[in-house]
PDB file of C-alpha atoms in Angstrom:
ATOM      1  CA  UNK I 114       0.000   0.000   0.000  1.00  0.00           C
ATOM      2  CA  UNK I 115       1.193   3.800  -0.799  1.00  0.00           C
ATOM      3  CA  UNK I 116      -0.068   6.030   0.470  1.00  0.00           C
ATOM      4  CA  UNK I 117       0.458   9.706  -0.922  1.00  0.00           C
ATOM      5  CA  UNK I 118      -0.698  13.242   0.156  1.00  0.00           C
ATOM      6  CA  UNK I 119      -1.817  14.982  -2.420  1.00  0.00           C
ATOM      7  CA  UNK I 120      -3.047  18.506  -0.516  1.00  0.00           C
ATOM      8  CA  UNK I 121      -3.789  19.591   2.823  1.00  0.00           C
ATOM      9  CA  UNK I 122      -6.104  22.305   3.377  1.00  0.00           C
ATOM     10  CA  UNK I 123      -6.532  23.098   6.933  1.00  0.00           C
ATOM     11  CA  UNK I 124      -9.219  20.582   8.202  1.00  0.00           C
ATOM     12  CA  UNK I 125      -9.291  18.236   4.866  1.00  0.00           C
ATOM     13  CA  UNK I 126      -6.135  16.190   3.718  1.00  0.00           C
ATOM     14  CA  UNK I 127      -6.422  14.515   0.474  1.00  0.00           C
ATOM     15  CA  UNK I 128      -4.644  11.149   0.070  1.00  0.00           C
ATOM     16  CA  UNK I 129      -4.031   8.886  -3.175  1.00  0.00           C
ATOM     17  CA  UNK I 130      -3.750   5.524  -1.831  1.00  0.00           C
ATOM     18  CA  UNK I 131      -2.637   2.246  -3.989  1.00  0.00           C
ATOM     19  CA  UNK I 132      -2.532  -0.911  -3.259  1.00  0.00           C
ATOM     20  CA  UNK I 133      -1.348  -4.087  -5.030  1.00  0.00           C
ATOM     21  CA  UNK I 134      -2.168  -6.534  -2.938  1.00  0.00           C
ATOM     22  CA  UNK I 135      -3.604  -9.692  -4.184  1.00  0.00           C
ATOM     23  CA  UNK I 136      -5.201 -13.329  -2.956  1.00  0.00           C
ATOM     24  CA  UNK I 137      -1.497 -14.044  -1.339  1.00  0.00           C
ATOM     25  CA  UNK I 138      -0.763 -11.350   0.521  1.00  0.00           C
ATOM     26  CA  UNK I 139      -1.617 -11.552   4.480  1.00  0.00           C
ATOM     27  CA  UNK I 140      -3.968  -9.388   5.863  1.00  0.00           C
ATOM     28  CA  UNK I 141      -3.682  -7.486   8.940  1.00  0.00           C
ATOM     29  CA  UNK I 142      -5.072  -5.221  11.187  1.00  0.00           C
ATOM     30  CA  UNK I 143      -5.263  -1.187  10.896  1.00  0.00           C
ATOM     31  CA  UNK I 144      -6.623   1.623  12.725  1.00  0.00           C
ATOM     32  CA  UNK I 145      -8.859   4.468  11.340  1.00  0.00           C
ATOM     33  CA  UNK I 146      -6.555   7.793  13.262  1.00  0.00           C
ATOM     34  CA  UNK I 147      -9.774  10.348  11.737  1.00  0.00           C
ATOM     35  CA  UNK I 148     -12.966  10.306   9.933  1.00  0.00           C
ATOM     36  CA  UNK I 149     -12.124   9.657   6.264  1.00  0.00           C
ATOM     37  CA  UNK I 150     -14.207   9.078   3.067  1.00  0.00           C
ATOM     38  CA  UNK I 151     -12.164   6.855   0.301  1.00  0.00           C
ATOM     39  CA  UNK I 152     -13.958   6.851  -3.188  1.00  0.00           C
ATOM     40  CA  UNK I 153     -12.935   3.953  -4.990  1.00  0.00           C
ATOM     41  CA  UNK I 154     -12.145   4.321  -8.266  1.00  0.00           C
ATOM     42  CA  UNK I 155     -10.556   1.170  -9.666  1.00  0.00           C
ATOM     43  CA  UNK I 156     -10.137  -2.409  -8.423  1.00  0.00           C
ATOM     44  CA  UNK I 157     -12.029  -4.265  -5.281  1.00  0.00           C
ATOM     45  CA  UNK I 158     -11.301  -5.534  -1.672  1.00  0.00           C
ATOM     46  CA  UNK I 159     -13.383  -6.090   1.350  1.00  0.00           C
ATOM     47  CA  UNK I 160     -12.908  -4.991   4.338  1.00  0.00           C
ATOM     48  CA  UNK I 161     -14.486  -5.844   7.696  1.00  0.00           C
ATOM     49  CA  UNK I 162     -14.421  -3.787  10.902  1.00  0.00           C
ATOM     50  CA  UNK I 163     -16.944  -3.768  13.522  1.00  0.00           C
ATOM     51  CA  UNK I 164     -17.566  -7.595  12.768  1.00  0.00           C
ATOM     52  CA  UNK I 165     -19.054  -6.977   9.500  1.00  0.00           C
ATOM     53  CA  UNK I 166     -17.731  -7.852   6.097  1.00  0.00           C
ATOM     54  CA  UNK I 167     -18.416  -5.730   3.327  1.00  0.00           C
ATOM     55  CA  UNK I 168     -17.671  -5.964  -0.467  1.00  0.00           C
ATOM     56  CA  UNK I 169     -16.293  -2.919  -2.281  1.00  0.00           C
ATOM     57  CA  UNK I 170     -15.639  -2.225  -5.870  1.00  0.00           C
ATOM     58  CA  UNK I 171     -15.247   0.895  -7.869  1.00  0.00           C
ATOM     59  CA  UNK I 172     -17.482   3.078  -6.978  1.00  0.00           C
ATOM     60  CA  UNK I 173     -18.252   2.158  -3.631  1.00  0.00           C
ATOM     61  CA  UNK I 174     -16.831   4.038  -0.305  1.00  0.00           C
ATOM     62  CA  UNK I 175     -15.210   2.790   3.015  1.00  0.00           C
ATOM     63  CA  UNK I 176     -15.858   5.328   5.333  1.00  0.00           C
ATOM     64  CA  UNK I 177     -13.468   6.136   8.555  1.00  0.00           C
ATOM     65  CA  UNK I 178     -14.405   6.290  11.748  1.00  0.00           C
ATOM     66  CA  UNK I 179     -11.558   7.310  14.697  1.00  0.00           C
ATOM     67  CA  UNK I 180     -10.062   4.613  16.436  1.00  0.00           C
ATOM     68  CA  UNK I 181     -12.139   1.354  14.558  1.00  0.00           C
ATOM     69  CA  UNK I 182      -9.931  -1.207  13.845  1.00  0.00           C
ATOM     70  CA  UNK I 183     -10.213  -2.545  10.255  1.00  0.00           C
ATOM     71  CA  UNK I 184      -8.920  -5.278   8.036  1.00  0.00           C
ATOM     72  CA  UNK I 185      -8.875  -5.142   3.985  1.00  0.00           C
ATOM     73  CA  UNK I 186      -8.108  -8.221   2.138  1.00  0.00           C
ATOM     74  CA  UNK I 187      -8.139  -9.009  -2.020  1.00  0.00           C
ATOM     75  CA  UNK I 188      -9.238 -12.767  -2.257  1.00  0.00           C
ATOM     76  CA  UNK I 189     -11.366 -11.803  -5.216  1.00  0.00           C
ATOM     77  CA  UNK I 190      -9.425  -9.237  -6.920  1.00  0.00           C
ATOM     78  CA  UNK I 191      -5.495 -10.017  -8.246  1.00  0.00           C
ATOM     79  CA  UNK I 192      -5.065  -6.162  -9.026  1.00  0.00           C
ATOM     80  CA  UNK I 193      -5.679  -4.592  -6.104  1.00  0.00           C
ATOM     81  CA  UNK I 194      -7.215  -1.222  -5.615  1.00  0.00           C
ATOM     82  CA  UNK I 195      -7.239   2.650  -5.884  1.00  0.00           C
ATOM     83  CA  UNK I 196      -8.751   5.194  -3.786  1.00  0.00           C
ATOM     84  CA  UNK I 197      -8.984   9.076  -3.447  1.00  0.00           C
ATOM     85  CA  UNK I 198      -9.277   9.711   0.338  1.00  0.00           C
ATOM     86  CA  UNK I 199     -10.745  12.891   2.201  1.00  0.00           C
ATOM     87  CA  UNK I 200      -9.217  12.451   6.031  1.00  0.00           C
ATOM     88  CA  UNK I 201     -11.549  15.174   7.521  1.00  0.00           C
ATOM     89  CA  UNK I 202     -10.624  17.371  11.116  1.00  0.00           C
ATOM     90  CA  UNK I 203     -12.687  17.082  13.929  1.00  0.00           C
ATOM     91  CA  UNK I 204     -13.889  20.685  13.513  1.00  0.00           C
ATOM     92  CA  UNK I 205     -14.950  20.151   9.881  1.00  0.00           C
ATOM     93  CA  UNK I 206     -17.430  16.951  10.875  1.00  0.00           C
ATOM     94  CA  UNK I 207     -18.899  18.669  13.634  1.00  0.00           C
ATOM     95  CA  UNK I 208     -19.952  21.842  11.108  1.00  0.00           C
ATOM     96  CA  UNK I 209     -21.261  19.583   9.006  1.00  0.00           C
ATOM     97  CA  UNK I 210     -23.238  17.985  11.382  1.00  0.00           C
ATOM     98  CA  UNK I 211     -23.318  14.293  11.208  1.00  0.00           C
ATOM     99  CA  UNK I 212     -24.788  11.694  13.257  1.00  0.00           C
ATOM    100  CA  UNK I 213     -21.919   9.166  14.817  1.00  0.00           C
ATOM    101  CA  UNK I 214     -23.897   6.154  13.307  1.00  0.00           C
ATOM    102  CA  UNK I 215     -23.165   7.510   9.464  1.00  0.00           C
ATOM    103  CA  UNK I 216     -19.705   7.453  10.057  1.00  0.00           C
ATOM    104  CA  UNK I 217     -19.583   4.154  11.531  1.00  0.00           C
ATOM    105  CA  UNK I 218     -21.375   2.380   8.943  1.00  0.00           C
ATOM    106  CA  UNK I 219     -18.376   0.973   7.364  1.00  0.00           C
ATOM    107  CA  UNK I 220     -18.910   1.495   3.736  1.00  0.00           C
ATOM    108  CA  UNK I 221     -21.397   2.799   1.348  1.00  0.00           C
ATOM    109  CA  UNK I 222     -22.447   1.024  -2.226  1.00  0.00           C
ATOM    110  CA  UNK I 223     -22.219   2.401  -5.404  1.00  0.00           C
ATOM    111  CA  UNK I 224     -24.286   5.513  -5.542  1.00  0.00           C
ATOM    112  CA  UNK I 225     -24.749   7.347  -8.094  1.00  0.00           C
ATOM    113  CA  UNK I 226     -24.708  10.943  -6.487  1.00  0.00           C
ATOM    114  CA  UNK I 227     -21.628  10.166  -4.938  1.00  0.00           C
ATOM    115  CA  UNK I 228     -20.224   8.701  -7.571  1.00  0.00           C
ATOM    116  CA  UNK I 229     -20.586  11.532  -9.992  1.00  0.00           C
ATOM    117  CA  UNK I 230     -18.732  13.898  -7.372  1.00  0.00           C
ATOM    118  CA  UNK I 231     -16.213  11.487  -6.739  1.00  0.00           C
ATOM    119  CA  UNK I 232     -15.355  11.752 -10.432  1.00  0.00           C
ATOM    120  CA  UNK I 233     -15.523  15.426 -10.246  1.00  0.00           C
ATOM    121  CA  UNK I 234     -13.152  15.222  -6.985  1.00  0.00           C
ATOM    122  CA  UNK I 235     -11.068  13.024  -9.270  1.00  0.00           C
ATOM    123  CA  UNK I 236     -11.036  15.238 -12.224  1.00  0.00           C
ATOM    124  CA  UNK I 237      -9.500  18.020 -10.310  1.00  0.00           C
ATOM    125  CA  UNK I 238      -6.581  15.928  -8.568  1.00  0.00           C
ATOM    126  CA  UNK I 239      -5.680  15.332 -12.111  1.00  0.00           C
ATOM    127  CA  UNK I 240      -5.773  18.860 -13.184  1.00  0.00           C
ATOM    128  CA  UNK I 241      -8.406  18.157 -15.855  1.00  0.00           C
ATOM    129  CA  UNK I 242     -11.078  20.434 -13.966  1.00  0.00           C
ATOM    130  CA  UNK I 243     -10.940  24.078 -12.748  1.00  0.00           C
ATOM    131  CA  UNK I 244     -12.789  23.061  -9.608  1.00  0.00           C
ATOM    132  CA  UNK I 245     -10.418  22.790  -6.257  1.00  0.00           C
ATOM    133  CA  UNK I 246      -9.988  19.731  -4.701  1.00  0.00           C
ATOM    134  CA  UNK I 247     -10.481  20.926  -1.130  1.00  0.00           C
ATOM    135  CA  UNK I 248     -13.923  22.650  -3.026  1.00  0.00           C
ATOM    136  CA  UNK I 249     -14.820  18.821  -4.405  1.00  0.00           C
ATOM    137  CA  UNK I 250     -13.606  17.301  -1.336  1.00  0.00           C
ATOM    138  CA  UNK I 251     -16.229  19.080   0.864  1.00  0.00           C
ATOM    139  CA  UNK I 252     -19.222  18.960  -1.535  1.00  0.00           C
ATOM    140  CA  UNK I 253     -18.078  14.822  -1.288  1.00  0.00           C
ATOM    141  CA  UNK I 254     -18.568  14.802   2.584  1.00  0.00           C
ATOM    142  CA  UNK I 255     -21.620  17.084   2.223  1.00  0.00           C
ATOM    143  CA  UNK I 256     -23.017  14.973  -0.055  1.00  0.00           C
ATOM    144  CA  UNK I 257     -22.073  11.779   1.469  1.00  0.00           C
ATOM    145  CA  UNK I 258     -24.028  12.546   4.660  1.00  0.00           C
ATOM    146  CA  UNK I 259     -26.968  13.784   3.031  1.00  0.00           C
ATOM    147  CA  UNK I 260     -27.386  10.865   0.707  1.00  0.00           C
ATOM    148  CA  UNK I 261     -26.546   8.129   3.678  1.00  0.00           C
ATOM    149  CA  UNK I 262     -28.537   9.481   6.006  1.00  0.00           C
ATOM    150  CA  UNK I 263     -31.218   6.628   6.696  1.00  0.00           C
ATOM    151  CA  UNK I 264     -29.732   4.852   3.965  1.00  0.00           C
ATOM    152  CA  UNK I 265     -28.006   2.262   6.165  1.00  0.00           C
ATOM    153  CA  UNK I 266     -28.100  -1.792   5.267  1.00  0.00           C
ATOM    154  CA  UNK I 267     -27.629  -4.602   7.191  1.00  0.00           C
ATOM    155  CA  UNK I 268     -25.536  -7.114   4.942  1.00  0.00           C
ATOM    156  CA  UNK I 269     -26.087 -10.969   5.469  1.00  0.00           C
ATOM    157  CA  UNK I 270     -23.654 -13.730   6.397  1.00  0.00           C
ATOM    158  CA  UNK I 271     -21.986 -15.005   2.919  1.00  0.00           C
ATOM    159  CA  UNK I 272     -20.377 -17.389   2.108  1.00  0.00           C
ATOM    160  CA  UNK I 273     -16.770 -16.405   1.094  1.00  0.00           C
ATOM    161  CA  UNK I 274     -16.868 -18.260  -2.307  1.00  0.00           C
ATOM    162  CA  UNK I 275     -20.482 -16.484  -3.097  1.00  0.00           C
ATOM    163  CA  UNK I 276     -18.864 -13.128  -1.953  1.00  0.00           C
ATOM    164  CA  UNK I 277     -15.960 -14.042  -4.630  1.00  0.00           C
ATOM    165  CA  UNK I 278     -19.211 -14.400  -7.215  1.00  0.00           C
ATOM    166  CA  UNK I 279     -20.658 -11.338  -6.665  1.00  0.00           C
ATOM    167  CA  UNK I 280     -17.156  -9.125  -6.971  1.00  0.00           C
ATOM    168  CA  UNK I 281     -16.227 -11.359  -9.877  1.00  0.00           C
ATOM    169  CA  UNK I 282     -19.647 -10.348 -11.622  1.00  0.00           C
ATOM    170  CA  UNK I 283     -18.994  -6.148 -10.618  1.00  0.00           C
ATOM    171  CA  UNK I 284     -15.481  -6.155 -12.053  1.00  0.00           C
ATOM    172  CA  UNK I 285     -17.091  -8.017 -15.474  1.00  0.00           C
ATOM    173  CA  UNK I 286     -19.889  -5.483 -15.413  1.00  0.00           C
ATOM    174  CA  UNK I 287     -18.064  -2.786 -15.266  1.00  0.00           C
ATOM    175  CA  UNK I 288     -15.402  -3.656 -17.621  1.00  0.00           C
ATOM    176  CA  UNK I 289     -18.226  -4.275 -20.205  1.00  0.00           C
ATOM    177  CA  UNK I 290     -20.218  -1.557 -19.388  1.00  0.00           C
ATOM    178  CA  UNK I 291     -20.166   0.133 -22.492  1.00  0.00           C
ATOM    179  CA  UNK I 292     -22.155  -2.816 -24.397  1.00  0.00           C
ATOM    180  CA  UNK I 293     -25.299  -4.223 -24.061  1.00  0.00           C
ATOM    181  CA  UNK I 294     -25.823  -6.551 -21.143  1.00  0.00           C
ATOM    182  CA  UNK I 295     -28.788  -8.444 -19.703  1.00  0.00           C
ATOM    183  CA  UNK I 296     -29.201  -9.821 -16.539  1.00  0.00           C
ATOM    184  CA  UNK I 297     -29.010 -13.096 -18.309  1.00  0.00           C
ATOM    185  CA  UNK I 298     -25.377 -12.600 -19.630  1.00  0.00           C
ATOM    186  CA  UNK I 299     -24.343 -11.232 -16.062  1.00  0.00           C
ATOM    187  CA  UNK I 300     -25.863 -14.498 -14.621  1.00  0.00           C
ATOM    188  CA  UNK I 301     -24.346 -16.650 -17.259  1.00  0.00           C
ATOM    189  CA  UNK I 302     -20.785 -15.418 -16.495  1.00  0.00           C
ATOM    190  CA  UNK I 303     -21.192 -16.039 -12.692  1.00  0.00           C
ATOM    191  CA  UNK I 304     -22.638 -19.453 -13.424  1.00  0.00           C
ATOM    192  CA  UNK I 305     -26.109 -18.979 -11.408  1.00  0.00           C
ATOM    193  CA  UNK I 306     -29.801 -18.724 -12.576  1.00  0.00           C
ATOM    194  CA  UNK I 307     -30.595 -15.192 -12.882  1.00  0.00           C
ATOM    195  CA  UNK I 308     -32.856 -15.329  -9.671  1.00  0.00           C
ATOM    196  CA  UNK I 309     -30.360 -16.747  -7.707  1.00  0.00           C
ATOM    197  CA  UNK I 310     -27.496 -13.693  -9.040  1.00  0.00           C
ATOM    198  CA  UNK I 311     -29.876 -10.964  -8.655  1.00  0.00           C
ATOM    199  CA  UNK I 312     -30.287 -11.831  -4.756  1.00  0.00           C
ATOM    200  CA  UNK I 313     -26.769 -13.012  -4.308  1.00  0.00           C
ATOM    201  CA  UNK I 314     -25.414  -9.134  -6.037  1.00  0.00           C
ATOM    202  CA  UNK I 315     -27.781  -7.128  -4.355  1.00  0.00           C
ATOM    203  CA  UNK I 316     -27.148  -9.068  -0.757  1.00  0.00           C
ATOM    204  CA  UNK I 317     -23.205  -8.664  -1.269  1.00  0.00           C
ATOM    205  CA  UNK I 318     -22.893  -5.787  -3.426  1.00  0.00           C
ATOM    206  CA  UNK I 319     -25.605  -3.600  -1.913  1.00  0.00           C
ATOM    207  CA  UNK I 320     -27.188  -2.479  -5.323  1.00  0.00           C
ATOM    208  CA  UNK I 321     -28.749  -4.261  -8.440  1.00  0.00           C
ATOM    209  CA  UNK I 322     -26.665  -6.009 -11.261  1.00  0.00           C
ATOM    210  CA  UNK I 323     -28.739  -2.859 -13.497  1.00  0.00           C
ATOM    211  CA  UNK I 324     -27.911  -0.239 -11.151  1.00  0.00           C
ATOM    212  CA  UNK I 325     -24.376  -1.511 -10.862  1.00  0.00           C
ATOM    213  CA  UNK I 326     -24.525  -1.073 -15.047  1.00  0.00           C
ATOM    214  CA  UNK I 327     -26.202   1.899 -14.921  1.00  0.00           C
ATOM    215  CA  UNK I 328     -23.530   3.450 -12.756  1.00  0.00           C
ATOM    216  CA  UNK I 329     -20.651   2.286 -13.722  1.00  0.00           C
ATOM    217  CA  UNK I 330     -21.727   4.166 -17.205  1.00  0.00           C
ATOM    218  CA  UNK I 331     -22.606   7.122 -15.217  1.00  0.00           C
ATOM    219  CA  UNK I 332     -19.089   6.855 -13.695  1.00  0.00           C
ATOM    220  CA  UNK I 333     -17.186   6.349 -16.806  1.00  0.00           C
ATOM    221  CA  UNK I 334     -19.323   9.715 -18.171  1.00  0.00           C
ATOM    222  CA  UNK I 335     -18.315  11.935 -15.455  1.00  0.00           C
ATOM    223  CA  UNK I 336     -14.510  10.702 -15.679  1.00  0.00           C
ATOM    224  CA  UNK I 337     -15.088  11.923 -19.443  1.00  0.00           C
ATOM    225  CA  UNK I 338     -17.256  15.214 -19.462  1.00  0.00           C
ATOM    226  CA  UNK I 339     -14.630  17.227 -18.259  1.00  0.00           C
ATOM    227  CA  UNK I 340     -12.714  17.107 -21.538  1.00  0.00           C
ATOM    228  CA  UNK I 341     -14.120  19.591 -24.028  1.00  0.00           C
ATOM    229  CA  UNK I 342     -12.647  17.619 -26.786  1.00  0.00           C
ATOM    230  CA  UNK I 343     -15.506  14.949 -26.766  1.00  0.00           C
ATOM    231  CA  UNK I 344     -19.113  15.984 -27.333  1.00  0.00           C
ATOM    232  CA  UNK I 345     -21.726  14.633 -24.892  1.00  0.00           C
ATOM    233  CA  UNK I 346     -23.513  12.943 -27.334  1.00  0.00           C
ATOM    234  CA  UNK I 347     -20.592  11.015 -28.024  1.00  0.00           C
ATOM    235  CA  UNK I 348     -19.678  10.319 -24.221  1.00  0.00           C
ATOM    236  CA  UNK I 349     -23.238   8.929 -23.892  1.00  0.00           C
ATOM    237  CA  UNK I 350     -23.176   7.013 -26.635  1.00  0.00           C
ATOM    238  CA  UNK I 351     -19.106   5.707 -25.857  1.00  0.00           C
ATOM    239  CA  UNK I 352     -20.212   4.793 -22.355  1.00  0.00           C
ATOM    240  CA  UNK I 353     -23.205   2.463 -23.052  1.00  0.00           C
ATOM    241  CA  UNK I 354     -26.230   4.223 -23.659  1.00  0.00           C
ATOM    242  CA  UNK I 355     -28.485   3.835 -26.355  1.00  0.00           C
ATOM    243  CA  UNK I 356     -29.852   7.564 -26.922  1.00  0.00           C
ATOM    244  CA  UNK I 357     -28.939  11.203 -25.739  1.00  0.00           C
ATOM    245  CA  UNK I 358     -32.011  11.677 -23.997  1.00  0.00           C
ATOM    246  CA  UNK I 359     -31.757   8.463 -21.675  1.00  0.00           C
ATOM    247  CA  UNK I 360     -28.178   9.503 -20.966  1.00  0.00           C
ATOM    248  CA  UNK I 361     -29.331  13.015 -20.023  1.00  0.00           C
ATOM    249  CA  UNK I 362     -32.146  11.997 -18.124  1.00  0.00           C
ATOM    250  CA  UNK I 363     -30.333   9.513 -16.302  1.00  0.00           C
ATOM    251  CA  UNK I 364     -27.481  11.470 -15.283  1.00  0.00           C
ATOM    252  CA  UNK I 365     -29.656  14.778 -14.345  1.00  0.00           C
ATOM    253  CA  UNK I 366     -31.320  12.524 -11.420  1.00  0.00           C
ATOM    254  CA  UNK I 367     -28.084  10.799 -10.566  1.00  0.00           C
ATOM    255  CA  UNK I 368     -25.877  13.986 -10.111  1.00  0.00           C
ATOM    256  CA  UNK I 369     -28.912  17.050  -9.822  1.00  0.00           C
ATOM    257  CA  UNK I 370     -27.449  18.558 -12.439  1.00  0.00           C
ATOM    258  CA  UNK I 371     -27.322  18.128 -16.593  1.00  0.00           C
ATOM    259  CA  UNK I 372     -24.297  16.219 -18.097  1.00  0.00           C
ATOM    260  CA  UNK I 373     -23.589  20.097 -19.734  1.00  0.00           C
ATOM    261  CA  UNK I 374     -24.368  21.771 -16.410  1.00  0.00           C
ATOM    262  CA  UNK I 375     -21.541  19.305 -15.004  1.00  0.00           C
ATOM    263  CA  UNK I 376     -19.018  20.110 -17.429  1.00  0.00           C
ATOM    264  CA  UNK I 377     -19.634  23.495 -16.771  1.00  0.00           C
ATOM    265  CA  UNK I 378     -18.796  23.027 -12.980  1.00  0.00           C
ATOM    266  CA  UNK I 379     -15.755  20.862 -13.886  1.00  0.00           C
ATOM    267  CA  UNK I 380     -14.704  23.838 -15.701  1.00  0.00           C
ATOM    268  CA  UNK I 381     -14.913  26.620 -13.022  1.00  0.00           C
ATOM    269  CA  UNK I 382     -19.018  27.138 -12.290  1.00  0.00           C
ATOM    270  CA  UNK I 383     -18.566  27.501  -8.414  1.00  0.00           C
ATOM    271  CA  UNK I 384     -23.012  28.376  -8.476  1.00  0.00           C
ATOM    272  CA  UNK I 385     -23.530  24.373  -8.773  1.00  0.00           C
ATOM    273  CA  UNK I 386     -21.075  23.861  -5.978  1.00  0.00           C
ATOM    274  CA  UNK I 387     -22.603  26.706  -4.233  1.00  0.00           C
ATOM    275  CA  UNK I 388     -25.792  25.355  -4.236  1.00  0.00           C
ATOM    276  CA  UNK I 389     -25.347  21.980  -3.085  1.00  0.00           C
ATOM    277  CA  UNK I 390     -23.362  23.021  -0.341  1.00  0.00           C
ATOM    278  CA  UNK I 391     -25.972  25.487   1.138  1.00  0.00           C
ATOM    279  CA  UNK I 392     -27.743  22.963   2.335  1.00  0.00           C
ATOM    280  CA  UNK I 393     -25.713  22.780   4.959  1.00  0.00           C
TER     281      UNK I 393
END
């Protein structure tokens, strides 16, 4: 695992951690020091704290909580992970005004909302956006606690070799996300009935095989809008869906705002980031 810091801005740190661990490697304990928020963006591992387990893949978050103890291990996953990782002050959590129980709930699924922002948070680390990280890093937390609030799951004892399954069946999805793809054909490559993957995903995974699809494109669209080069007909089209006003529709109740409206805040609009932060 590296771990780098990419800026510190008073009561937010932003980290860029890799890791290439893989089925072989030993796990071992860690300790969260502060409330943190790490956005996946590539790769898989689960993690269990608290004695729960919990799946994640891109898209999904581990969230921080000071002083749980955690493990992470890649039994499913030979390529380890990335994350983008808000560590977050004291002082900055209590303005926002969290409950204790959201930041103890170990890890959140793929959302679209969050995922959207993550990309955005993304887009600026890389210098491909005009927004500031430390200005995407607290619309994340914002965001984060509005959209988990009540949101919280219970997951179910799995079997290890189903859990394998289900992350198997997220990393397929999502590398094929850009074509066509039934529940059938997600089914077929995890070897199970349809009924019997569409309970096992959603139990593990936290979301449908669809809405995993359906986000993952969503994903791959906001890691793309930010480059003027590409029209968004063409993104919407590149990423998997089958007309402009699907993509538009879909992404305007994902993220609140139009896939042009998003650009626009990648490229310097602070009055999107304005308003989504007045809410709190």
């Amino acid at each position: 695992m590296t771990a780098t810091l990419i800026s510190h801005y008073g009561a937010m740190s932003v980290y860029d951690y890799r890791c290439t661990a893989g089925p072989n490697s030993t796990p071992f304990p860690e300790h969260h020091t502060s409330h943190s928020l790490a956005y996946v963006r590539k790769g898989s591992f689960g993690c269990t704290k608290r004695g729960r387990s919990f799946e994640l893949v891109a898209g999904s978050l581990l969230v921080g909580y000071p002083g749980d103890e955690y493990v992470c291990s890649h039994d499913h996953h030979v390529c380890g992970d990335e994350c983008l990782s808000f560590i977050l002050a004291p002082e900055l959590v209590d303005r926002l005004g969290s409950k204790r129980d959201i930041w103890q709930s170990g890890s959140v699924p793929p959302l679209p909302d969050l995922m959207v922002i993550g990309e955005l948070a993304q887009a600026a680390r890389d210098g491909r956006s005009d927004i500031g990280l430390d200005e995407a890093g607290h619309l994340f937390a914002s965001r984060f606690i509005e959209t988990v609030s009540g949101q919280a799951r219970q997951p179910q004892q799995i079997a290890a070799r189903d859990r394998r399954r289900a992350v198997e069946a997220a990393l397929w999805i999502d590398a094929h996300s850009h074509t066509p793809i039934e529940l059938e054909d997600a089914a077929g490559e995890a070897g199970l009935s349809p009924f019997h993957f569409l309970r096992l995903f959603s139990n593990v995974l936290g979301v449908t095989p669809h809405q995993y699809l359906v986000r993952s494109r969503l994903r791959h669209a906001a890691r793309l809008l930010p480059d003027h080069d590409r029209s968004i007909t063409d993104i919407a089209y590149e990423v998997g869906f089958g007309d402009l006003s699907n993509f538009v529709r879909t992404f305007h109740r994902a993220a609140g705002v139009s896939p042009r409206g998003f650009r626009q805040a990648s490229n310097g609009d602070r009055k999107i980031l304005q308003e989504r932060l007045v809410r709190h």
